Short mmCIF file of C-alpha atoms in Angstrom, two decimals:
data_model
loop_
_atom_site.label_atom_id
_atom_site.label_comp_id
_atom_site.label_asym_id
_atom_site.label_seq_id
_atom_site.Cartn_x
_atom_site.Cartn_y
_atom_site.Cartn_z
CA MET F 283 320.03 78.76 285.43
CA ARG F 284 318.49 77.81 282.08
CA CYS F 285 320.09 76.11 279.06
CA VAL F 286 319.11 77.99 275.48
CA ASP F 287 319.41 76.48 272.47
CA VAL F 288 321.22 78.78 270.22
CA GLY F 289 322.19 78.72 266.49
CA ILE F 290 320.77 77.26 263.15
CA SER F 291 321.79 73.94 262.62
CA ASP F 292 322.85 70.41 264.70
CA GLN F 293 326.06 71.23 263.80
CA ILE F 294 328.53 72.73 265.76
CA GLU F 295 328.61 76.22 265.69
CA SER F 296 330.67 77.26 268.26
CA PRO F 297 328.84 80.18 270.14
CA HIS F 298 331.78 82.59 270.91
CA ASP F 299 330.62 85.76 272.57
CA ILE F 300 327.34 86.57 274.80
CA PHE F 301 326.60 89.89 275.19
CA VAL F 302 323.61 91.96 277.85
CA SER F 303 322.18 95.01 275.99
CA PRO F 304 323.06 98.08 278.15
CA ASP F 305 318.83 98.42 278.74
CA GLY F 306 318.86 94.74 280.13
CA LYS F 307 316.33 93.98 277.42
CA ALA F 308 318.03 91.41 275.06
CA TRP F 309 320.92 89.16 274.70
CA TYR F 310 323.22 88.49 271.81
CA VAL F 311 325.39 85.71 270.59
CA SER F 312 327.67 85.11 267.81
CA PHE F 313 329.29 82.36 266.55
CA PHE F 314 333.14 81.14 265.29
CA GLY F 315 331.28 78.75 263.13
CA ALA F 316 328.37 80.55 261.71
CA ASN F 317 327.35 83.50 259.87
CA ILE F 318 324.73 84.95 262.17
CA ILE F 319 324.42 87.02 265.34
CA GLN F 320 320.94 86.17 267.28
CA LYS F 321 318.95 88.27 269.36
CA PHE F 322 317.03 86.98 272.39
CA ASP F 323 314.65 88.39 274.87
CA ALA F 324 316.35 88.69 278.08
CA THR F 325 313.02 87.85 280.38
CA THR F 326 312.17 84.67 278.37
CA ASP F 327 315.24 83.82 276.54
CA ILE F 328 313.05 83.36 273.48
CA LYS F 329 314.77 84.25 270.09
CA SER F 330 313.50 87.48 268.71
CA GLY F 331 315.72 88.19 265.97
CA GLU F 332 318.49 87.06 263.69
CA LEU F 333 321.09 88.93 261.64
CA SER F 334 323.20 86.82 258.66
CA LEU F 335 326.33 88.01 258.00
CA ASN F 336 328.78 87.70 254.80
CA ALA F 337 331.07 85.24 256.61
CA THR F 338 331.84 82.96 259.73
CA SER F 339 333.60 83.95 262.80
CA TRP F 340 332.14 86.84 263.98
CA HIS F 341 332.75 87.44 267.68
CA SER F 342 333.31 90.30 270.23
CA MET F 343 330.06 92.65 270.55
CA ALA F 344 328.91 95.63 271.71
CA VAL F 345 325.23 97.52 271.83
CA SER F 346 325.27 101.26 271.87
CA GLY F 347 324.16 102.71 275.27
CA ASP F 348 320.75 103.30 273.88
CA SER F 349 320.55 99.61 272.62
CA LYS F 350 319.58 100.53 269.34
CA ILE F 351 323.10 99.92 267.32
CA GLY F 352 324.98 96.83 267.54
CA MET F 353 328.58 95.94 266.95
CA ALA F 354 330.58 92.99 265.78
CA VAL F 355 334.08 92.40 264.61
CA HIS F 356 335.01 89.56 262.72
CA TRP F 357 337.68 87.15 263.62
CA ASP F 358 340.32 87.91 260.97
CA ALA F 359 343.19 90.12 261.41
CA THR F 360 341.88 92.70 258.84
CA GLY F 361 339.43 94.16 261.18
CA GLU F 362 336.28 93.61 259.89
CA VAL F 363 333.62 95.63 261.71
CA ALA F 364 329.67 94.90 261.16
CA PHE F 365 327.12 97.42 262.72
CA PHE F 366 323.55 96.66 262.71
CA ASN F 367 319.76 97.84 264.22
CA THR F 368 319.16 96.14 267.09
CA GLN F 369 315.60 96.51 266.87
CA THR F 370 315.57 95.28 263.06
CA MET F 371 318.46 92.97 263.03
CA ARG F 372 319.10 94.34 259.88
CA LEU F 373 323.06 95.12 258.98
CA VAL F 374 323.60 99.06 259.00
CA SER F 375 326.90 99.07 257.64
CA GLN F 376 330.29 96.74 257.28
CA ASP F 377 333.56 98.13 256.75
CA ARG F 378 335.38 95.20 255.13
CA LYS F 379 339.06 96.00 255.27
CA SER F 380 338.82 98.61 258.51
CA THR F 381 342.32 100.17 259.08
CA ARG F 382 341.07 101.40 262.15
CA LEU F 383 340.58 97.96 263.98
CA ASN F 384 343.77 95.85 262.78
CA SER F 385 343.82 92.33 264.48
CA SER F 386 340.24 93.42 265.79
CA HIS F 387 340.36 89.95 267.95
CA ARG F 388 342.44 91.40 270.32
CA THR F 389 339.70 93.95 270.96
#
């Protein structure tokens, strides 16, 4: 077992969710107290990417079966959803007022 530093500052950012990609090549971490999602190489545990989002408190994540698209939902009850390219760690789309995921923290 290894201890891996995550986050972007010395402040408490509260990692909230860790998700391993279906292909087993990467793992992702979201934060309650930061506006980022970080990607790490699953073999070396070295950070290989980072996505900045518009707000803090991103949590539950999923990655598509082909490991190319990631999704994170926001803590807020509005159901905000962010989709991102896992290869480039760039935002694909962000649905700020989703009616599909009301109270998304329960997903």
